[in-house]
């Protein structure tokens, strides 16, 4: 067992570096054991692993542009052997380092990455203590000869617990916590409110007060950012769909995404929330298409278009949340007239629509699916395809991309053929007619009175 270290373990870092370099030469895709983004001149660093990092890079750019804060990102690509020598060089002399991890570890001294990072920096301090009097104990590690300036303040954050979404706001909060006027919490949770700033009901207010009485400092465990900016690329179109599990929202979203890709050549990123346990329950599907890579790995808060195959969406959520001024809202409704559909919306929704100049459309996708589906079992799933047609009729995509109906429906047919071709030509034609009718039969609500 002991022989593994000199004969195998100690060689892995060099072998990994060599393999990653060869991979780069073959593919043009660069990987390193640790990768940095704008770290050269950074005062503050976010350290982490996985999908959070690309979003952290977008936040770093935003804070540099808007607040002149020199923020960088350190991506721990290789976990074992832990690249402590490389990380220690990147962290030396920084004003603050936030190590963010998608986990919590009960009863541990630190979370996993933070634990390894502290161990690596302690080796640098030992090198500094050795000085010139003796050989450095860790020759591959830098020397922290001046701990007060070389050793950065470390802050540990946990995010994503309980599948909590990580918005840009949370990453901004992690940076703000390290600033000279920040709260400088050494350990914190992101995207979790132990205590809401404002209770929604008297019962909740009593409940929260009981928690504070028993755990007076619990609210200090949470960190929130001061803003949640829209970091989508310029020219992006972002869609949120509110549907019901088992109604084919995921299929509709995939077809819509692939059609946009075929027509525009855009980068596509989608984030569906679904699972077998969600059948019959509200589901949400997020999708964005942009002319450049999308660096947001979260539920899209700011959207251009909201599709709601769920006719009861106002009963359990607010589908207008985050809808931009001048955006588009399309909802399923069996009501016969625009006035009746408009009056079915809550008062606060109608006010938001008027104040923000939202264009509102409706269609009866269920009726379309009933009339066009050869197989009655497919009616629920096919109604979502009507919303694909409605999307192109109501959104600005066709106009901005200079698309003709012929080109649009040619691309849609190709997607349906790829998706359903194995089930026969009739299924493809049924779905195509549903999309076509969704495109043609969508109705806009133009009279938007706030008087019931």
Coordinates of C-alpha atoms in Angstrom, one line a residue:
X1 CA 0.0 0.0 0.0
X2 CA 2.8 2.4 0.9
X3 CA 4.4 1.9 -2.4
X4 CA 1.5 3.4 -4.2
X5 CA 2.6 6.9 -3.3
X6 CA 6.1 7.0 -4.9
X7 CA 5.3 4.6 -7.8
X8 CA 1.9 5.9 -8.8
X9 CA 0.2 8.7 -6.8
X10 CA 3.1 11.2 -7.2
X11 CA 3.1 10.8 -11.0
X12 CA -0.6 11.5 -11.6
X13 CA -0.4 15.4 -11.7
X14 CA 2.3 15.3 -14.4
X15 CA 0.4 12.6 -16.4
X16 CA -2.8 14.6 -16.1
X17 CA -1.1 17.7 -17.4
X18 CA 0.4 15.8 -20.3
X19 CA -3.0 14.2 -21.2
X20 CA -4.8 17.5 -21.1
X21 CA -2.2 19.1 -23.3
X22 CA -2.5 16.2 -25.8
X23 CA -6.3 16.5 -25.7
X24 CA -5.9 20.2 -26.5
X25 CA -3.6 19.6 -29.4
X26 CA -6.1 17.0 -30.9
X27 CA -9.4 18.9 -30.3
X28 CA -8.6 22.5 -29.6
X29 CA -10.5 22.3 -26.2
X30 CA -8.3 23.4 -23.3
X31 CA -8.5 21.7 -19.9
X32 CA -6.2 22.1 -17.0
X33 CA -6.2 20.8 -13.4
X34 CA -7.2 24.3 -12.3
X35 CA -8.5 26.9 -14.7
X36 CA -8.8 30.6 -14.0
X37 CA -11.0 33.3 -15.5
X38 CA -9.7 36.9 -15.1
X39 CA -7.7 36.0 -12.1
X40 CA -4.5 37.8 -13.1
X41 CA -5.6 41.2 -11.6
X42 CA -8.5 40.0 -9.4
X43 CA -8.9 41.2 -5.9
X44 CA -11.8 38.8 -5.1
X45 CA -12.1 35.2 -6.3
X46 CA -15.0 32.7 -6.5
X47 CA -13.7 29.1 -6.2
X48 CA -15.8 26.1 -7.1
X49 CA -16.6 23.2 -9.3
X50 CA -19.1 22.3 -12.0
X51 CA -21.9 24.2 -13.8
X52 CA -21.9 27.1 -11.3
X53 CA -18.6 28.4 -12.7
X54 CA -19.8 29.6 -16.1
X55 CA -22.5 31.7 -14.4
X56 CA -19.9 33.0 -12.0
X57 CA -17.8 34.2 -15.0
X58 CA -20.8 36.2 -16.3
X59 CA -21.2 37.7 -12.8
X60 CA -17.5 38.6 -12.7
X61 CA -17.8 40.4 -16.0
X62 CA -20.9 42.2 -14.8
X63 CA -19.3 43.4 -11.6
X64 CA -16.2 44.6 -13.4
X65 CA -18.2 46.5 -15.9
X66 CA -20.8 48.1 -13.6
X67 CA -18.9 48.5 -10.2
X68 CA -15.3 48.3 -11.2
X69 CA -14.8 45.4 -8.8
X70 CA -11.9 43.1 -9.9
X71 CA -13.5 39.7 -9.6
X72 CA -12.1 36.4 -11.0
X73 CA -13.2 32.8 -11.0
X74 CA -11.2 29.7 -10.2
X75 CA -12.5 26.4 -11.6
X76 CA -11.3 23.3 -9.8
X77 CA -11.4 20.9 -12.7
X78 CA -9.5 18.0 -11.1
X79 CA -10.5 16.9 -7.7
X80 CA -8.0 14.1 -7.0
X81 CA -5.1 14.6 -6.7
X82 CA -6.2 18.0 -5.3
X83 CA -4.3 20.7 -7.2
X84 CA -3.3 22.6 -4.1
X85 CA -0.1 23.8 -5.5
X86 CA -1.9 25.6 -8.4
X87 CA -4.7 26.9 -6.3
X88 CA -2.3 28.3 -3.7
X89 CA -0.6 30.4 -6.4
X90 CA -3.9 31.7 -7.7
X91 CA -5.1 32.7 -4.2
X92 CA -2.0 34.3 -2.9
X93 CA -2.4 38.0 -1.9
X94 CA -6.1 38.3 -2.7
X95 CA -8.4 40.5 -0.7
X96 CA -11.1 37.8 -0.4
X97 CA -11.8 34.3 -1.6
X98 CA -15.3 32.7 -1.6
X99 CA -15.3 28.9 -1.9
X100 CA -18.8 27.9 -3.0
X101 CA -19.9 24.3 -2.9
X102 CA -23.2 22.5 -3.8
X103 CA -23.2 20.5 -0.6
X104 CA -23.2 20.7 3.2
X105 CA -21.3 18.3 5.3
X106 CA -22.7 17.7 8.8
X107 CA -20.3 17.9 11.7
X108 CA -17.2 18.4 9.4
X109 CA -14.7 21.1 10.2
X110 CA -15.2 22.5 6.7
X111 CA -16.9 21.7 3.4
X112 CA -14.8 19.5 1.1
X113 CA -13.2 22.1 -1.2
X114 CA -12.7 24.5 1.6
X115 CA -11.0 21.8 3.7
X116 CA -8.6 21.0 0.9
X117 CA -7.9 24.7 0.2
X118 CA -7.1 25.4 3.8
X119 CA -4.7 22.4 3.9
X120 CA -3.0 23.7 0.7
X121 CA -2.6 27.2 2.1
X122 CA -1.2 25.8 5.4
X123 CA 1.6 24.2 3.4
X124 CA 2.4 27.6 1.9
X125 CA 2.6 29.0 5.5
X126 CA 4.9 26.2 6.5
X127 CA 7.2 27.0 3.6
X128 CA 7.2 30.6 4.8
X129 CA 8.1 29.6 8.3
X130 CA 11.0 27.5 7.0
X131 CA 12.5 30.5 5.3
X132 CA 16.2 30.2 4.3
X133 CA 17.2 28.3 7.4
X134 CA 16.2 24.9 6.0
X135 CA 14.9 23.2 3.0
X136 CA 11.3 24.0 2.1
X137 CA 9.0 21.2 3.3
X138 CA 6.7 21.6 0.3
X139 CA 8.8 22.6 -2.7
X140 CA 5.9 22.5 -5.2
X141 CA 4.0 25.0 -3.2
X142 CA 4.5 28.8 -3.1
X143 CA 6.0 30.5 -0.1
X144 CA 3.7 32.6 2.1
X145 CA 6.5 34.5 3.8
X146 CA 4.2 37.4 4.8
X147 CA 1.0 35.8 6.1
X148 CA -0.8 39.2 6.7
X149 CA -0.6 40.0 2.9
X150 CA -0.1 36.6 1.3
X151 CA -2.8 34.6 3.1
X152 CA -6.2 35.6 1.7
X153 CA -9.4 35.8 3.8
X154 CA -11.4 32.7 3.1
X155 CA -15.2 32.6 3.1
X156 CA -17.2 29.3 2.7
X157 CA -20.7 29.2 1.1
X158 CA -23.1 26.4 0.4
X159 CA -25.7 26.6 -2.5
X160 CA -28.1 24.4 -4.4
X161 CA -29.3 22.6 -1.3
X162 CA -32.7 21.1 -1.7
X163 CA -32.4 21.8 -5.4
X164 CA -32.5 25.6 -4.7
X165 CA -31.9 27.6 -7.8
X166 CA -28.7 29.7 -8.0
X167 CA -29.5 33.1 -9.5
X168 CA -26.8 35.8 -10.3
X169 CA -28.1 37.6 -7.2
X170 CA -26.6 34.8 -5.0
X171 CA -23.2 35.1 -6.5
X172 CA -23.2 38.8 -6.2
X173 CA -24.1 38.3 -2.6
X174 CA -21.1 36.1 -2.1
X175 CA -18.8 38.9 -3.5
X176 CA -20.6 41.7 -1.5
X177 CA -20.0 39.7 1.7
X178 CA -16.2 40.0 1.2
X179 CA -16.1 43.7 0.5
X180 CA -14.8 46.2 3.0
X181 CA -18.3 47.3 3.9
X182 CA -19.7 43.7 3.6
X183 CA -20.9 41.5 6.5
X184 CA -17.9 39.2 6.1
X185 CA -19.7 36.1 7.2
X186 CA -17.2 33.2 7.2
X187 CA -19.8 30.6 6.5
X188 CA -23.2 31.2 4.8
X189 CA -25.9 29.7 2.7
X190 CA -27.0 31.1 -0.7
X191 CA -30.6 31.2 -2.0
X192 CA -32.1 30.1 1.3
X193 CA -34.2 32.4 3.5
X194 CA -34.4 31.0 7.0
X195 CA -36.5 34.0 7.9
X196 CA -38.4 36.0 5.3
X197 CA -38.0 39.7 5.5
X198 CA -41.7 40.1 5.4
X199 CA -44.2 37.4 6.5
X200 CA -46.9 36.6 4.0
X201 CA -49.5 35.7 6.7
X202 CA -50.0 36.4 10.4
X203 CA -49.6 32.7 11.0
X204 CA -46.2 32.7 9.2
X205 CA -45.2 35.8 11.3
X206 CA -45.9 33.9 14.5
X207 CA -44.0 30.9 13.2
X208 CA -41.0 33.0 12.2
X209 CA -40.9 34.8 15.6
X210 CA -40.9 31.4 17.3
X211 CA -37.9 30.4 15.3
X212 CA -36.0 33.6 16.1
X213 CA -36.8 33.1 19.8
X214 CA -35.3 29.6 19.8
X215 CA -32.5 30.3 17.3
X216 CA -31.7 34.0 17.5
X217 CA -28.9 34.0 15.0
X218 CA -30.4 31.7 12.3
X219 CA -31.1 34.6 9.9
X220 CA -27.4 35.4 9.8
X221 CA -26.6 32.1 8.0
X222 CA -28.2 33.4 4.8
X223 CA -26.5 35.8 2.3
X224 CA -28.5 37.7 -0.3
X225 CA -27.2 39.9 -3.0
X226 CA -28.3 43.5 -3.5
X227 CA -29.5 42.9 -7.1
X228 CA -30.4 40.2 -9.6
X229 CA -29.3 41.5 -13.0
X230 CA -30.3 40.1 -16.4
X231 CA -27.1 38.5 -17.8
X232 CA -28.6 37.0 -20.9
X233 CA -26.6 37.7 -24.1
X234 CA -27.6 40.5 -26.4
X235 CA -30.1 39.3 -29.0
X236 CA -31.3 36.4 -26.9
X237 CA -34.9 35.3 -26.8
X238 CA -36.0 33.6 -23.5
X239 CA -39.1 31.6 -23.0
X240 CA -40.8 30.2 -19.9
X241 CA -43.6 27.6 -20.3
X242 CA -46.1 26.8 -17.6
X243 CA -47.8 23.4 -18.1
X244 CA -48.9 20.3 -16.3
X245 CA -47.0 17.1 -16.0
X246 CA -48.0 14.6 -18.7
X247 CA -49.1 17.3 -21.1
X248 CA -46.1 17.1 -23.3
X249 CA -44.4 20.4 -22.3
X250 CA -40.9 18.8 -22.6
X251 CA -41.6 17.5 -26.1
X252 CA -42.9 20.9 -27.1
X253 CA -39.9 22.7 -25.6
X254 CA -37.5 20.4 -27.3
X255 CA -39.2 20.8 -30.7
X256 CA -39.3 24.5 -30.3
X257 CA -35.6 24.6 -29.3
X258 CA -34.5 22.5 -32.2
X259 CA -36.6 24.5 -34.7
X260 CA -35.0 27.7 -33.5
X261 CA -31.5 26.1 -33.8
X262 CA -32.3 24.9 -37.4
X263 CA -33.7 28.2 -38.5
X264 CA -31.3 30.7 -36.7
X265 CA -28.3 28.6 -35.8
X266 CA -28.5 30.0 -32.3
X267 CA -27.0 28.6 -29.2
X268 CA -29.8 26.9 -27.2
X269 CA -30.0 26.2 -23.5
X270 CA -33.1 24.7 -21.8
X271 CA -33.9 23.9 -18.2
X272 CA -37.0 21.7 -17.8
X273 CA -38.4 21.0 -14.3
X274 CA -40.2 17.6 -14.5
X275 CA -40.2 14.0 -13.4
X276 CA -42.6 11.1 -13.0
X277 CA -43.7 12.4 -9.7
X278 CA -44.9 15.7 -11.4
X279 CA -47.6 14.0 -13.5
X280 CA -50.7 16.0 -13.1
X281 CA -48.8 18.7 -11.2
X282 CA -47.7 22.2 -12.4
X283 CA -44.4 22.0 -14.4
X284 CA -42.1 24.7 -15.8
X285 CA -39.9 24.7 -18.8
X286 CA -37.2 27.3 -19.4
X287 CA -35.5 27.9 -22.8
X288 CA -33.3 30.5 -24.3
X289 CA -31.8 30.9 -27.7
X290 CA -29.0 33.4 -28.4
X291 CA -26.5 34.2 -31.1
X292 CA -23.6 33.6 -28.6
X293 CA -23.0 31.1 -25.8
X294 CA -25.5 31.4 -22.9
X295 CA -23.7 31.6 -19.5
X296 CA -26.7 31.4 -17.3
X297 CA -27.2 28.0 -15.6
X298 CA -30.3 28.7 -13.6
X299 CA -34.1 29.2 -14.0
X300 CA -34.5 32.2 -16.3
X301 CA -36.1 35.0 -14.3
X302 CA -36.2 37.6 -17.1
X303 CA -38.2 36.3 -20.1
X304 CA -39.4 37.6 -23.4
X305 CA -42.3 35.2 -23.9
X306 CA -44.4 33.2 -21.5
X307 CA -46.4 30.2 -22.8
X308 CA -49.1 28.8 -20.6
X309 CA -50.8 25.6 -21.8
X310 CA -52.0 25.4 -18.2
X311 CA -55.3 27.4 -18.1
X312 CA -55.3 27.5 -14.3
X313 CA -51.8 29.0 -13.9
X314 CA -53.0 32.1 -12.1
X315 CA -54.5 29.8 -9.4
X316 CA -51.1 28.5 -8.2
X317 CA -48.4 30.9 -9.4
X318 CA -47.7 34.2 -11.2
X319 CA -46.8 33.5 -14.8
X320 CA -46.0 37.1 -15.4
X321 CA -43.1 37.2 -13.0
X322 CA -40.0 38.5 -14.8
X323 CA -41.8 39.1 -18.1
X324 CA -40.1 42.1 -19.8
X325 CA -41.8 45.3 -20.7
X326 CA -43.4 44.7 -24.2
X327 CA -43.2 40.9 -23.7
X328 CA -45.6 38.3 -25.0
X329 CA -48.0 36.2 -22.9
X330 CA -49.9 33.3 -24.5
X331 CA -52.4 31.3 -22.5
X332 CA -54.8 28.4 -23.1
X333 CA -58.4 29.3 -22.7
X334 CA -61.8 27.8 -23.8
X335 CA -63.5 31.1 -23.3
X336 CA -65.0 32.4 -26.5
X337 CA -64.2 36.1 -26.5
X338 CA -61.1 38.2 -25.7
X339 CA -63.1 40.2 -23.2
X340 CA -64.0 37.1 -21.2
X341 CA -60.4 35.8 -21.2
X342 CA -59.2 39.3 -20.1
X343 CA -61.7 39.5 -17.3
X344 CA -60.7 36.0 -16.1
X345 CA -57.3 37.3 -15.1
X346 CA -56.7 38.6 -11.5
X347 CA -56.7 42.4 -11.0
X348 CA -53.0 42.6 -10.2
X349 CA -52.2 40.6 -13.4
X350 CA -54.2 42.9 -15.6
X351 CA -52.6 46.0 -14.0
X352 CA -49.1 44.5 -14.6
X353 CA -50.0 43.7 -18.2
X354 CA -51.2 47.3 -18.9
X355 CA -48.4 49.0 -17.0
X356 CA -45.7 46.9 -18.8
X357 CA -47.4 47.0 -22.3
X358 CA -47.5 43.2 -22.4
X359 CA -49.1 41.7 -25.6
X360 CA -51.6 39.0 -24.6
X361 CA -52.8 36.2 -26.7
X362 CA -55.0 33.1 -26.2
X363 CA -56.0 30.0 -28.1
X364 CA -57.9 26.8 -27.4
X365 CA -55.2 24.3 -27.9
X366 CA -57.3 21.5 -26.4
X367 CA -60.0 21.9 -29.0
X368 CA -57.4 21.9 -31.8
X369 CA -55.8 18.7 -30.4
X370 CA -59.2 17.0 -30.0
X371 CA -60.1 17.7 -33.6
X372 CA -56.7 16.8 -35.1
X373 CA -55.4 13.9 -33.1
X374 CA -56.0 10.5 -34.7
X375 CA -55.2 8.8 -31.4
X376 CA -57.3 10.2 -28.4
X377 CA -54.5 9.2 -26.0
X378 CA -52.2 11.8 -27.6
X379 CA -54.6 14.8 -27.2
X380 CA -53.0 16.1 -24.0
X381 CA -49.5 15.9 -25.5
X382 CA -50.4 17.3 -28.9
X383 CA -52.1 20.4 -27.4
X384 CA -48.6 21.7 -26.5
X385 CA -47.6 21.7 -30.2
X386 CA -50.3 24.3 -30.9
X387 CA -48.3 26.6 -28.6
X388 CA -45.3 26.1 -30.8
X389 CA -47.2 27.5 -33.7
X390 CA -48.6 30.3 -31.4
X391 CA -45.1 31.2 -30.3
X392 CA -43.9 31.9 -33.8
X393 CA -47.1 33.8 -34.6
X394 CA -46.9 36.1 -31.6
X395 CA -43.2 36.5 -30.8
X396 CA -40.8 38.8 -32.8
X397 CA -38.7 35.9 -34.0
X398 CA -40.0 35.7 -37.5
X399 CA -39.7 39.4 -38.0
X400 CA -36.2 39.8 -36.6
X401 CA -34.9 36.7 -38.5
X402 CA -36.8 37.6 -41.7
X403 CA -38.4 34.2 -41.8
X404 CA -41.2 33.3 -44.3
X405 CA -44.0 30.9 -43.3
X406 CA -42.8 28.5 -45.9
X407 CA -39.3 28.3 -44.4
X408 CA -40.7 28.1 -40.8
X409 CA -43.0 25.3 -41.4
X410 CA -40.4 23.4 -43.5
X411 CA -38.2 23.4 -40.4
X412 CA -41.0 22.4 -38.2
X413 CA -41.9 19.5 -40.5
X414 CA -38.3 18.3 -40.4
X415 CA -38.3 18.4 -36.6
X416 CA -41.6 16.5 -36.4
X417 CA -40.3 14.0 -38.8
X418 CA -37.2 13.4 -36.7
X419 CA -39.3 13.1 -33.6
X420 CA -42.3 11.1 -34.7
X421 CA -41.3 9.7 -38.1
X422 CA -40.9 6.2 -36.6
X423 CA -44.6 6.3 -35.5
X424 CA -45.8 6.8 -39.1
X425 CA -46.6 9.6 -41.5
X426 CA -50.1 10.1 -40.0
X427 CA -48.7 11.1 -36.6
X428 CA -46.3 13.6 -38.2
X429 CA -49.1 15.1 -40.3
X430 CA -51.4 15.3 -37.2
X431 CA -48.8 17.2 -35.2
X432 CA -48.0 19.5 -38.2
X433 CA -51.7 20.4 -38.5
X434 CA -51.8 21.2 -34.8
X435 CA -48.8 23.5 -35.1
X436 CA -50.3 25.2 -38.1
X437 CA -53.6 25.8 -36.4
X438 CA -51.9 27.2 -33.4
X439 CA -50.1 29.6 -35.7
X440 CA -53.3 30.6 -37.5
X441 CA -55.9 30.6 -34.7
X442 CA -54.1 32.5 -32.0
X443 CA -56.2 35.6 -30.9
X444 CA -54.7 38.8 -29.4
X445 CA -56.4 40.7 -26.7
X446 CA -56.3 44.3 -27.7
X447 CA -58.9 45.9 -25.4
X448 CA -57.3 45.9 -21.9
X449 CA -59.6 47.7 -19.5
X450 CA -58.8 47.7 -15.8
X451 CA -62.5 48.0 -15.1
X452 CA -64.2 44.7 -14.4

